[in-house]
Short mmCIF file of C-alpha atoms in Angstrom, two decimals:
data_model
loop_
_atom_site.label_atom_id
_atom_site.label_comp_id
_atom_site.label_asym_id
_atom_site.label_seq_id
_atom_site.Cartn_x
_atom_site.Cartn_y
_atom_site.Cartn_z
CA MET A 59 5.65 -33.03 21.65
CA PRO A 60 8.21 -30.67 19.96
CA THR A 61 10.20 -28.71 22.54
CA SER A 62 9.30 -25.43 20.81
CA ILE A 63 5.63 -26.02 21.66
CA GLN A 64 6.41 -26.90 25.26
CA ASP A 65 8.62 -23.84 25.63
CA THR A 66 6.00 -21.49 24.21
CA PHE A 67 3.05 -22.34 26.44
CA ASN A 68 2.23 -23.19 30.01
CA ALA A 69 -0.79 -25.29 31.02
CA PRO A 70 -3.65 -25.51 28.50
CA PHE A 71 -6.89 -23.55 28.77
CA VAL A 72 -9.71 -25.90 29.75
CA PHE A 73 -13.34 -25.49 28.55
CA LYS A 74 -16.51 -27.52 28.96
CA ALA A 75 -17.73 -26.78 25.42
CA ASP A 76 -16.68 -28.92 22.45
CA TRP A 77 -15.15 -27.30 19.34
CA LYS A 78 -18.34 -27.41 17.25
CA HIS A 79 -20.11 -25.25 19.85
CA ALA A 80 -17.16 -23.26 21.19
CA PHE A 81 -18.33 -19.85 19.94
CA GLU A 82 -21.76 -20.36 21.47
CA ASP A 83 -20.09 -20.72 24.89
CA GLU A 84 -19.75 -17.45 26.86
CA GLU A 85 -16.83 -18.69 28.94
CA PHE A 86 -14.85 -19.72 25.82
CA ILE A 87 -15.50 -16.39 24.07
CA LYS A 88 -14.51 -14.40 27.17
CA VAL A 89 -11.19 -16.25 27.69
CA PHE A 90 -10.44 -16.42 23.94
CA ALA A 91 -10.87 -12.64 23.55
CA SER A 92 -8.82 -11.70 26.62
CA ASP A 93 -6.23 -14.19 27.85
CA ILE A 94 -5.64 -16.04 24.57
CA LEU A 95 -5.87 -13.39 21.83
CA GLU A 96 -4.22 -10.53 23.73
CA ASN A 97 -1.14 -12.70 24.19
CA TYR A 98 -1.19 -13.94 20.57
CA ILE A 99 -1.84 -10.99 18.27
CA LEU A 100 0.66 -8.61 19.87
CA LYS A 101 3.41 -10.83 18.44
CA LYS A 102 2.08 -11.05 14.89
CA ARG A 103 3.68 -9.09 12.04
CA TRP A 104 0.25 -8.25 10.60
CA TYR A 105 -0.91 -6.60 13.83
CA GLY A 106 -0.97 -2.85 13.19
CA GLY A 107 -1.51 -1.51 16.72
CA LYS A 108 2.01 -1.92 18.09
CA ALA A 109 2.47 1.83 18.64
CA SER A 110 -0.70 2.05 20.76
CA THR A 111 -1.80 0.64 24.13
CA LEU A 112 -4.28 -2.22 23.91
CA LYS A 113 -7.31 -1.79 26.16
CA TYR A 114 -9.42 -4.87 25.38
CA ILE A 115 -10.42 -7.21 22.54
CA GLU A 116 -14.02 -8.03 21.67
CA ILE A 117 -15.42 -10.79 19.42
CA VAL A 118 -17.81 -8.83 17.18
CA ASP A 119 -19.05 -11.66 14.99
CA HIS A 120 -18.14 -15.16 13.82
CA PHE A 121 -19.23 -17.78 11.34
CA LYS A 122 -18.63 -21.49 10.98
CA VAL A 123 -17.37 -23.28 7.86
CA ALA A 124 -16.61 -26.97 7.46
CA SER A 125 -14.50 -29.04 5.11
CA GLU A 126 -14.98 -32.80 4.82
CA LYS A 127 -12.47 -33.24 7.66
CA ASN A 128 -12.67 -30.21 9.94
CA THR A 129 -14.78 -27.40 11.37
CA TYR A 130 -13.34 -23.86 11.17
CA TYR A 131 -14.45 -20.47 12.45
CA GLY A 132 -14.04 -17.11 10.81
CA VAL A 133 -13.75 -14.60 13.65
CA LEU A 134 -14.10 -10.81 13.40
CA ILE A 135 -12.30 -9.17 16.32
CA GLU A 136 -12.39 -5.56 17.44
CA VAL A 137 -9.27 -4.25 19.16
CA ASN A 138 -9.92 -1.24 21.40
CA TYR A 139 -7.08 1.06 22.42
CA LYS A 140 -6.56 3.37 25.38
CA GLU A 141 -6.03 6.20 22.87
CA ALA A 142 -9.79 5.95 22.13
CA PHE A 143 -9.80 4.32 18.71
CA LEU A 144 -10.33 0.79 17.46
CA GLN A 145 -9.24 -1.57 14.66
CA HIS A 146 -10.85 -4.69 13.18
CA TYR A 147 -9.00 -7.90 12.35
CA PHE A 148 -10.09 -11.17 10.80
CA MET A 149 -8.83 -14.54 11.98
CA PRO A 150 -9.71 -17.98 10.63
CA VAL A 151 -9.35 -20.37 13.59
CA ALA A 152 -8.95 -24.14 13.71
CA PHE A 153 -8.75 -26.69 16.54
CA MET A 154 -6.28 -29.52 16.02
CA ALA A 155 -5.67 -32.54 18.24
CA GLU A 156 -1.96 -33.13 18.85
CA ASP A 157 -1.74 -36.07 16.42
CA GLU A 158 -3.27 -33.93 13.61
CA LEU A 159 -0.98 -30.96 14.18
CA ASP A 160 1.11 -30.01 11.12
CA THR A 161 2.21 -26.48 12.05
CA LYS A 162 4.24 -24.73 14.74
CA THR A 163 2.20 -21.53 14.36
CA LEU A 164 -0.04 -22.03 17.39
CA ILE A 165 -2.49 -19.69 19.11
CA ALA A 166 -2.77 -21.64 22.38
CA PRO A 167 -3.08 -25.15 23.86
CA VAL A 168 -6.69 -25.89 24.87
CA THR A 169 -8.80 -28.76 26.18
CA LEU A 170 -12.33 -28.72 24.77
CA ASN A 171 -14.86 -31.08 26.37
CA GLY A 172 -12.01 -33.37 27.44
CA VAL A 173 -10.23 -33.34 24.05
CA GLU A 174 -6.68 -31.97 24.20
CA GLY A 175 -5.28 -29.98 21.29
CA TYR A 176 -4.35 -26.56 19.98
CA LEU A 177 -6.09 -23.52 18.58
CA VAL A 178 -4.24 -22.61 15.39
CA ASP A 179 -4.49 -20.03 12.65
CA ALA A 180 -6.46 -21.95 10.02
CA LEU A 181 -4.39 -20.47 7.18
CA HIS A 182 -1.58 -22.70 8.41
CA GLN A 183 -3.74 -25.80 7.78
CA GLU A 184 -3.53 -27.17 4.25
CA ASP A 185 -7.06 -28.58 4.55
CA PHE A 186 -8.41 -25.06 5.14
CA ARG A 187 -6.38 -23.55 2.28
CA ARG A 188 -7.63 -26.28 -0.05
CA MET A 189 -11.27 -25.77 1.00
CA VAL A 190 -11.04 -22.02 0.33
CA PHE A 191 -9.46 -22.59 -3.10
CA GLU A 192 -12.08 -25.15 -4.16
CA ASN A 193 -14.94 -22.90 -3.01
CA ILE A 194 -13.61 -19.96 -5.07
CA VAL A 195 -13.06 -22.13 -8.16
CA SER A 196 -16.59 -23.55 -7.90
CA GLY A 197 -18.09 -20.17 -6.92
CA GLY A 198 -19.28 -22.14 -3.87
CA GLY A 199 -20.32 -20.95 -0.45
CA LYS A 200 -22.76 -23.74 0.28
CA ASN A 201 -21.26 -24.05 3.78
CA THR A 202 -22.76 -20.90 5.27
CA PRO A 203 -25.09 -18.06 4.31
CA HIS A 204 -22.51 -15.62 5.70
CA VAL A 205 -19.78 -16.29 3.15
CA LYS A 206 -19.83 -15.23 -0.51
CA TYR A 207 -17.17 -16.91 -2.64
CA HIS A 208 -16.85 -15.20 -6.02
CA ARG A 209 -15.35 -16.87 -9.06
CA GLY A 210 -13.86 -14.34 -11.49
CA LYS A 211 -14.83 -14.38 -15.16
CA GLY A 212 -11.30 -15.38 -16.09
CA MET A 213 -11.02 -18.26 -13.60
CA LYS A 214 -10.75 -21.64 -15.33
CA ASP A 215 -11.85 -24.97 -13.86
CA VAL A 216 -8.65 -25.97 -12.09
CA LYS A 217 -7.87 -28.64 -9.56
CA TYR A 218 -6.05 -27.93 -6.31
CA GLU A 219 -2.41 -29.02 -6.57
CA SER A 220 -0.43 -27.11 -3.95
CA SER A 221 -0.42 -24.08 -1.64
CA ARG A 222 2.37 -22.20 0.11
CA PHE A 223 2.93 -18.84 1.76
CA MET A 224 4.38 -16.00 -0.27
CA GLY A 225 7.43 -14.49 1.44
CA MET A 226 7.27 -13.07 4.95
CA GLU A 227 3.91 -12.36 6.57
CA GLN A 228 3.26 -8.62 6.40
CA SER A 229 0.10 -6.58 6.99
CA ASN A 230 -1.71 -9.21 4.90
CA THR A 231 -1.04 -12.92 4.33
CA SER A 232 -0.60 -14.13 0.75
CA ILE A 233 -0.90 -17.76 -0.33
CA ILE A 234 0.37 -19.07 -3.68
CA TYR A 235 -1.79 -21.81 -5.24
CA ASN A 236 -0.60 -24.16 -7.99
CA ASP A 237 2.35 -21.78 -8.56
CA ASN A 238 0.17 -19.50 -10.72
CA LEU A 239 -2.48 -17.92 -8.46
CA VAL A 240 -2.13 -15.83 -5.32
CA LEU A 241 -4.78 -15.34 -2.63
CA LYS A 242 -4.27 -12.32 -0.41
CA PHE A 243 -6.01 -12.62 2.97
CA PHE A 244 -6.65 -9.20 4.49
CA ARG A 245 -5.74 -9.38 8.18
CA ARG A 246 -6.72 -5.91 9.23
CA ILE A 247 -10.13 -5.40 7.73
CA TYR A 248 -12.61 -2.61 7.24
CA VAL A 249 -16.33 -2.84 7.72
CA SER A 250 -16.80 -2.27 4.00
CA THR A 251 -15.60 -3.73 0.70
CA ASN A 252 -11.84 -3.37 0.30
CA PRO A 253 -10.68 -0.93 -2.44
CA ASP A 254 -8.09 -3.49 -3.61
CA TYR A 255 -10.91 -5.94 -4.38
CA GLU A 256 -13.16 -3.29 -5.96
CA ILE A 257 -10.49 -1.79 -8.22
CA SER A 258 -8.81 -5.09 -9.18
CA ARG A 259 -12.13 -6.61 -10.21
CA PHE A 260 -13.21 -3.45 -12.05
CA LEU A 261 -9.92 -3.12 -13.98
CA THR A 262 -9.89 -6.80 -15.01
CA GLU A 263 -13.54 -7.63 -15.64
CA LYS A 264 -14.97 -4.34 -16.84
CA MET A 265 -12.07 -2.41 -18.38
CA HIS A 266 -9.77 -5.29 -19.45
CA TYR A 267 -6.68 -3.43 -18.23
CA ARG A 268 -3.76 -5.81 -18.78
CA HIS A 269 -1.03 -4.35 -16.57
CA THR A 270 -2.28 -5.41 -13.18
CA PRO A 271 -2.45 -9.04 -11.96
CA ALA A 272 -5.78 -10.31 -13.32
CA TYR A 273 -8.67 -10.67 -10.86
CA LYS A 274 -9.60 -14.34 -10.40
CA GLY A 275 -11.92 -14.42 -7.39
CA SER A 276 -12.62 -13.22 -3.88
CA ILE A 277 -14.22 -13.95 -0.53
CA ASN A 278 -16.62 -11.46 1.01
CA VAL A 279 -18.65 -12.00 4.17
CA GLU A 280 -21.76 -10.51 5.68
CA MET A 281 -20.63 -9.65 9.21
CA ALA A 282 -21.68 -6.99 11.69
CA GLY A 283 -24.38 -5.97 9.19
CA ASP A 284 -21.90 -5.08 6.43
CA ASN A 285 -20.26 -6.62 3.37
CA ILE A 286 -16.59 -7.14 4.28
CA THR A 287 -13.82 -8.24 1.91
CA LEU A 288 -11.72 -11.05 3.42
CA ALA A 289 -9.57 -12.18 0.51
CA LEU A 290 -8.64 -11.38 -3.08
CA MET A 291 -7.38 -13.94 -5.64
CA GLN A 292 -5.30 -12.81 -8.63
CA GLU A 293 -2.99 -14.34 -11.19
CA LEU A 294 0.63 -14.68 -10.09
CA VAL A 295 2.65 -12.49 -12.47
CA ASP A 296 6.17 -13.51 -13.51
CA ASN A 297 8.44 -10.71 -12.36
CA GLN A 298 11.99 -9.74 -11.45
CA GLY A 299 11.03 -7.93 -8.26
CA ASP A 300 9.55 -4.51 -7.61
CA ALA A 301 10.41 -1.24 -9.33
CA TRP A 302 11.89 0.24 -6.13
CA LYS A 303 14.65 -2.39 -6.09
CA TYR A 304 15.11 -2.01 -9.84
CA MET A 305 15.36 1.79 -9.63
CA LEU A 306 17.92 1.67 -6.81
CA GLU A 307 20.17 -0.55 -8.96
CA VAL A 308 19.82 1.68 -12.04
CA ILE A 309 20.42 4.93 -10.11
CA ASP A 310 23.46 3.40 -8.40
CA GLY A 311 24.87 2.83 -11.91
CA VAL A 312 24.07 6.47 -12.81
CA PHE A 313 26.04 7.76 -9.80
CA ASP A 314 28.91 5.32 -10.56
CA ASN A 315 29.10 6.92 -14.02
CA LEU A 316 29.97 10.30 -12.48
CA GLN A 317 33.46 9.00 -11.74
CA ALA A 318 33.76 6.34 -14.45
CA LYS A 319 32.95 8.85 -17.21
CA LYS A 320 34.65 11.80 -15.47
CA ILE A 321 31.37 13.78 -15.51
CA LYS A 322 31.65 17.40 -14.35
CA ILE A 323 28.42 17.94 -12.39
CA ASP A 324 28.55 21.74 -12.71
CA LYS A 325 28.75 21.45 -16.51
CA LEU A 326 25.65 19.25 -16.92
CA PRO A 327 22.81 21.09 -18.75
CA ASP A 328 20.21 22.36 -16.31
CA PHE A 329 16.51 21.51 -16.60
CA GLU A 330 13.52 23.06 -14.87
CA LEU A 331 11.26 20.88 -12.68
CA PHE A 332 7.83 20.03 -14.19
CA ARG A 333 8.82 20.97 -17.74
CA THR A 334 8.08 18.19 -20.26
CA ILE A 335 10.75 16.73 -22.53
CA LYS A 336 10.84 13.98 -25.15
CA ILE A 337 13.64 11.44 -24.89
CA ASN A 338 15.16 12.45 -28.22
CA ASN A 339 15.42 16.05 -26.96
CA ILE A 340 17.41 15.17 -23.83
CA PRO A 341 20.90 16.69 -24.14
CA PRO A 342 23.56 14.12 -25.16
CA GLU A 343 25.59 14.90 -22.01
CA ILE A 344 22.66 13.70 -19.86
CA ILE A 345 22.17 10.53 -21.95
CA ASP A 346 25.92 9.86 -21.75
CA TRP A 347 25.76 10.20 -17.96
CA ALA A 348 22.45 8.51 -17.06
CA GLY A 349 22.04 6.16 -20.03
CA LEU A 350 19.06 5.78 -22.35
CA THR A 351 17.51 2.73 -20.59
CA LEU A 352 16.45 4.65 -17.46
CA PHE A 353 14.47 7.19 -19.51
CA LEU A 354 12.90 4.46 -21.68
CA ARG A 355 11.69 2.68 -18.53
CA VAL A 356 10.34 5.94 -17.07
CA ARG A 357 8.45 6.50 -20.32
CA THR A 358 6.92 2.97 -20.19
CA LEU A 359 5.88 3.47 -16.56
CA ALA A 360 4.21 6.77 -17.52
CA GLN A 361 2.31 5.01 -20.29
CA ARG A 362 1.11 2.20 -17.99
CA THR A 363 0.01 4.75 -15.36
CA ALA A 364 -1.92 6.78 -17.93
CA GLU A 365 -3.60 3.59 -19.22
CA MET A 366 -4.56 2.66 -15.63
CA HIS A 367 -6.13 6.10 -15.09
CA ILE A 368 -7.93 5.99 -18.45
CA ALA A 369 -9.42 2.63 -17.38
CA LEU A 370 -10.33 3.89 -13.88
CA GLY A 371 -12.07 6.92 -15.41
CA GLY A 372 -13.52 5.15 -18.43
CA ASP A 373 -16.88 3.87 -17.18
CA THR A 374 -20.06 5.94 -17.16
CA THR A 375 -22.43 3.34 -15.67
CA ASP A 376 -20.89 2.29 -12.33
CA THR A 377 -21.34 5.22 -9.95
CA SER A 378 -18.39 4.03 -7.81
CA PHE A 379 -16.12 4.73 -10.79
CA THR A 380 -17.87 7.41 -12.87
CA PRO A 381 -15.62 10.50 -13.23
CA THR A 382 -16.90 13.56 -11.41
CA THR A 383 -16.10 17.27 -11.27
CA TYR A 384 -14.72 19.32 -8.38
CA ASN A 385 -17.19 20.90 -5.98
CA GLY A 386 -17.48 22.61 -2.62
CA ASP A 387 -17.92 19.39 -0.62
CA TYR A 388 -14.69 17.92 -1.99
CA THR A 389 -12.83 21.17 -1.32
CA VAL A 390 -13.97 21.29 2.33
CA TRP A 391 -12.98 17.62 2.77
CA LEU A 392 -9.56 18.22 1.19
CA LYS A 393 -8.70 21.40 3.09
CA ASN A 394 -9.81 20.02 6.47
CA ARG A 395 -7.70 16.92 5.92
CA LEU A 396 -4.60 18.77 4.77
CA ILE A 397 -4.65 21.54 7.35
CA TYR A 398 -5.03 18.96 10.14
CA GLN A 399 -2.13 16.96 8.67
CA PHE A 400 0.00 20.09 8.18
CA GLN A 401 -0.54 21.20 11.78
CA ASN A 402 0.41 17.72 12.97
CA ARG A 403 3.65 17.86 10.93
CA LEU A 404 4.47 21.34 12.29
CA ASN A 405 4.17 20.04 15.85
CA THR A 406 6.26 16.98 14.98
CA ILE A 407 9.06 19.03 13.41
CA GLU A 408 9.16 21.50 16.33
CA ASN A 409 9.42 18.58 18.76
CA ASN A 410 12.14 16.83 16.75
CA LEU A 411 14.50 19.66 15.78
CA HIS A 412 17.06 18.31 18.26
CA LYS A 413 17.37 15.13 16.17
CA LEU A 414 18.41 17.04 13.03
CA ASP A 415 21.71 18.57 11.94
CA GLY A 416 23.42 19.99 8.85
CA LEU A 417 21.26 20.46 5.77
CA ALA A 418 18.25 18.74 7.38
CA LEU A 419 18.27 21.24 10.26
CA GLU A 420 18.71 24.18 7.88
CA LEU A 421 15.79 22.98 5.71
CA ALA A 422 13.65 22.35 8.82
CA HIS A 423 14.14 25.96 9.92
CA GLN A 424 13.26 27.15 6.40
CA PHE A 425 10.12 24.99 6.52
CA LEU A 426 9.10 26.64 9.82
CA ASP A 427 9.87 30.10 8.41
CA LYS A 428 7.69 29.36 5.37
CA LYS A 429 4.84 27.68 7.21
CA LYS A 430 2.37 30.48 6.40
CA ALA A 431 3.13 30.25 2.68
CA ILE A 432 2.76 26.44 2.72
CA ARG A 433 -0.52 26.61 4.65
CA SER A 434 -1.78 29.28 2.23
CA HIS A 435 -0.91 27.02 -0.69
CA PHE A 436 -3.09 24.25 0.78
CA LEU A 437 -5.93 26.72 1.37
CA ASP A 438 -5.58 28.13 -2.15
CA PHE A 439 -7.72 25.40 -3.72
CA ASP A 440 -10.43 27.15 -5.73
CA TRP A 441 -12.55 24.40 -7.26
CA THR A 442 -14.47 26.87 -9.42
CA LYS A 443 -11.34 27.37 -11.55
CA LEU A 444 -10.78 23.64 -12.16
CA LYS A 445 -12.14 22.12 -15.36
CA SER A 446 -10.64 18.62 -15.02
CA GLU A 447 -12.29 15.57 -13.43
CA ARG A 448 -11.75 13.42 -10.35
CA ILE A 449 -11.67 9.62 -10.59
CA ARG A 450 -10.99 6.62 -8.35
CA ILE A 451 -7.21 6.39 -8.10
CA HIS A 452 -4.58 3.96 -6.82
CA GLY A 453 -4.11 6.17 -3.76
CA ASP A 454 -0.78 4.78 -2.50
CA TYR A 455 1.19 4.74 -5.73
CA HIS A 456 4.95 4.32 -5.43
CA LEU A 457 7.73 2.17 -6.91
CA GLY A 458 7.14 -0.58 -4.35
CA GLN A 459 3.62 -1.09 -5.77
CA VAL A 460 4.96 -1.81 -9.26
CA LEU A 461 6.37 -5.15 -10.47
CA VAL A 462 9.10 -5.30 -13.12
CA ASP A 463 8.47 -7.80 -15.92
CA GLY A 464 11.38 -7.57 -18.38
CA ASP A 465 11.17 -4.07 -19.81
CA ASP A 466 7.53 -3.64 -18.76
CA PHE A 467 5.56 -3.11 -15.54
CA TYR A 468 2.54 -4.39 -13.60
CA ILE A 469 0.73 -2.22 -11.05
CA LEU A 470 -0.70 -3.80 -7.87
CA ASP A 471 -2.04 -3.17 -4.34
CA PHE A 472 -4.99 -0.81 -4.61
CA GLU A 473 -5.80 -0.72 -0.89
CA GLY A 474 -5.03 3.01 -0.64
CA GLU A 475 -3.15 5.25 1.79
CA PRO A 476 -2.54 3.37 5.08
CA GLU A 477 -3.26 6.43 7.30
CA SER A 478 -6.63 7.11 5.63
CA THR A 479 -10.04 5.82 6.66
CA ILE A 480 -11.74 3.36 4.31
CA ARG A 481 -14.24 6.07 3.31
CA ASP A 482 -11.47 8.55 2.48
CA ARG A 483 -9.70 5.94 0.33
CA LYS A 484 -12.78 5.69 -1.90
CA VAL A 485 -13.09 9.45 -2.50
CA LYS A 486 -12.51 10.36 -6.16
CA GLN A 487 -9.36 12.44 -6.48
CA PRO A 488 -7.16 13.99 -9.19
CA PRO A 489 -5.31 11.24 -11.10
CA LEU A 490 -2.28 13.51 -10.78
CA LYS A 491 -2.19 12.57 -7.08
CA ASP A 492 -0.92 9.12 -8.16
CA VAL A 493 1.62 10.77 -10.46
CA ALA A 494 2.77 12.91 -7.53
CA GLY A 495 3.20 9.78 -5.39
CA LEU A 496 5.41 8.20 -8.03
CA PHE A 497 7.49 11.37 -8.39
CA ARG A 498 8.09 11.39 -4.63
CA SER A 499 9.15 7.74 -4.98
CA PHE A 500 11.66 8.70 -7.73
CA HIS A 501 13.01 11.38 -5.38
CA TYR A 502 13.34 8.85 -2.57
CA ALA A 503 15.13 6.35 -4.81
CA ILE A 504 17.73 8.98 -5.74
CA TYR A 505 18.37 10.07 -2.14
CA ALA A 506 18.28 6.50 -0.77
CA THR A 507 21.02 5.64 -3.27
CA ILE A 508 23.14 8.56 -2.05
CA PHE A 509 22.57 7.75 1.65
CA ASN A 510 23.14 4.00 1.27
CA ASN A 511 26.40 4.41 -0.69
CA LYS A 512 27.91 7.52 0.90
CA ASP A 513 31.45 6.07 0.95
CA LYS A 514 31.27 4.69 -2.58
CA TYR A 515 31.05 7.86 -4.70
CA PRO A 516 34.07 10.23 -4.47
CA PHE A 517 32.02 13.43 -4.35
CA SER A 518 30.74 15.68 -1.61
CA GLN A 519 27.17 15.13 -0.44
CA GLU A 520 26.21 18.54 -1.82
CA GLU A 521 27.54 17.63 -5.28
CA LEU A 522 25.62 14.33 -5.19
CA PHE A 523 22.44 16.13 -4.12
CA LYS A 524 22.89 18.57 -7.02
CA ALA A 525 23.35 15.72 -9.52
CA GLY A 526 20.38 13.89 -7.95
CA GLU A 527 18.03 16.88 -8.27
CA LEU A 528 19.05 17.31 -11.92
CA LEU A 529 18.45 13.62 -12.66
CA PHE A 530 15.06 13.88 -10.92
CA ASN A 531 14.04 16.88 -13.05
CA TYR A 532 14.82 15.02 -16.28
CA MET A 533 13.00 11.85 -15.12
CA VAL A 534 9.93 13.94 -14.23
CA GLY A 535 10.13 15.73 -17.59
CA VAL A 536 10.17 12.49 -19.58
CA TYR A 537 7.40 10.96 -17.47
CA LEU A 538 5.12 14.00 -17.74
CA ASP A 539 5.57 14.28 -21.51
CA THR A 540 4.34 10.70 -22.04
CA TYR A 541 1.71 10.69 -19.28
CA ILE A 542 -0.01 13.90 -20.45
CA GLU A 543 0.05 12.85 -24.11
CA LYS A 544 -1.38 9.36 -23.39
CA ALA A 545 -3.99 10.66 -20.91
CA GLN A 546 -5.28 13.22 -23.39
CA GLU A 547 -5.29 10.68 -26.23
CA GLY A 548 -7.45 8.44 -24.00
CA ASN A 549 -9.90 11.30 -23.24
CA LEU A 550 -8.92 11.43 -19.56
CA ASN A 551 -9.74 14.96 -18.48
CA ILE A 552 -6.66 16.11 -16.51
CA GLY A 553 -7.04 19.76 -17.56
CA TYR A 554 -4.72 21.95 -19.59
CA ASN A 555 -1.16 22.99 -18.76
CA LYS A 556 -1.89 25.60 -16.10
CA GLU A 557 -4.33 23.32 -14.24
CA ILE A 558 -1.99 20.30 -14.55
CA ALA A 559 0.86 22.37 -13.08
CA PHE A 560 -1.31 23.59 -10.18
CA LEU A 561 -2.70 20.13 -9.29
CA LEU A 562 0.69 18.46 -9.61
CA LYS A 563 2.39 20.98 -7.35
CA TYR A 564 -0.49 20.78 -4.87
CA CYS A 565 -0.43 16.96 -4.75
CA ILE A 566 3.37 16.67 -4.52
CA LEU A 567 3.44 19.15 -1.67
CA GLU A 568 0.72 17.14 0.08
CA LYS A 569 2.74 13.90 -0.35
CA ALA A 570 6.00 15.48 0.85
CA VAL A 571 4.33 16.92 3.98
CA TYR A 572 2.74 13.49 4.64
CA GLU A 573 6.20 11.83 4.36
CA LEU A 574 7.78 14.37 6.70
CA GLY A 575 5.84 13.03 9.70
CA TYR A 576 6.88 9.45 8.98
CA GLU A 577 10.59 10.30 8.61
CA LEU A 578 10.79 12.50 11.71
CA ASN A 579 9.23 9.75 13.81
CA SER A 580 11.10 6.75 12.41
CA ARG A 581 14.39 7.82 10.75
CA PRO A 582 15.19 11.53 11.25
CA ARG A 583 18.31 11.36 9.04
CA TRP A 584 16.01 10.83 6.06
CA ALA A 585 13.82 13.86 6.88
CA VAL A 586 16.10 15.77 4.50
CA ILE A 587 14.35 14.01 1.55
CA PRO A 588 10.80 15.39 2.03
CA LEU A 589 12.25 18.69 3.33
CA ARG A 590 14.31 19.04 0.16
CA GLY A 591 11.23 18.14 -1.89
CA ILE A 592 9.11 20.79 -0.15
CA ALA A 593 11.83 23.43 -0.67
CA SER A 594 12.06 22.57 -4.37
CA ILE A 595 8.27 22.68 -4.89
CA MET A 596 7.83 25.94 -2.99
CA GLY A 597 10.90 27.45 -4.66
CA TYR A 598 12.71 28.66 -1.53
#
């Protein structure tokens, strides 16, 4: 036995039941939920409850599937916390005798009806991965009435060749098949269909949107009386990494140019935030400093975003995606959500002032001084004046959700805002909320470049901030010019200029306040980024 296995575990858990009847055995379920799982999931990267205190784990439901060689269980677990909330996770579980074992990722050693072996995460068994792949390709599901394998319209008849994990395990686990397909297993699940599955399938099969990885198939299960999405299969897109990494490299070059080209920051032509500008109207001094490529890429990203929104709002038959107008119910939902969030951020900032200094502290005090004006802005949402429409949106749109493919982009990960409930993620919202998310991501990329290279550029922080804000204003101007033009060409109703300006300011302020809580709790030095954003939007 490998020493790592011996070191990890003490004596095995012993049960009278055999593996094929394990989840019918009360003693097995009781020990599996408490002693075994509580020890196991706390260590997993995909476990999202690390900041809370675990109270107990319950097995809510399970189903059995079998390959030619092995029996597996799909297990829905409910994790209850002392803070009075709960989360659901899905685990595919296998039992392997020691001579069959081909992984070091073990849940626990067990003896079942006299047979010694290990409980393992079935995703780490190639036999399980192969079975799942073949069932999706065949549109199968003959193994159990619980499981619905769906074969996408664009899925060809392909044979299983290989499977491997994609990168580090995060909140989900992704498996690459045959080097051209990727299956994302959702670890933390919601007792409902996952928005990533719904939107990916809709964009590919109904709207033929080309700039997201094509939907190829999925696994949904009937558990706990609901239809739950377990996994999503898409094409694997050739790419050079995400747009966040790309933007950091480009912006680093822009700041390097300040010295290399002897740019005088104070002499650069000013530009007002949220004004639109075409690339050929950008002053030559700005092009000389920042380069043309950055603005061309921003323009392409704006076009792809507009096309995504046109597709998401372009169907009049599927009620989940039909555009809708603003009304009183939406307004109540929005204001309740934002005022609760704003109050939470106020408490957080008051409790964390001692962690701030310099500009961050100054901006934090200004934020507290202006809290009435900011709250009033959130309450000043009069739906009767809005003529545009709400649609299903990406919901968590930032540079990390965009893949770079040469000089073009692919948009992915439609799960929605991590803090939101599954129901809230499916609410139709202004498409400009996604645009606001991307603008906040631009802002972050600029400030992250300054913070991560503070000894590299021979300028004061204040000068770099000034140059950064100016660069941001031009990037926003180029993006908005293309986005608005393309959206209107595609008959996406985003309203006219006054309404666009109101919704954009509203949504960016919402995003910046949302970010403030995260930064104060995890990296206070970066709180200056959302604080600066809020000050800029509110004009103080």
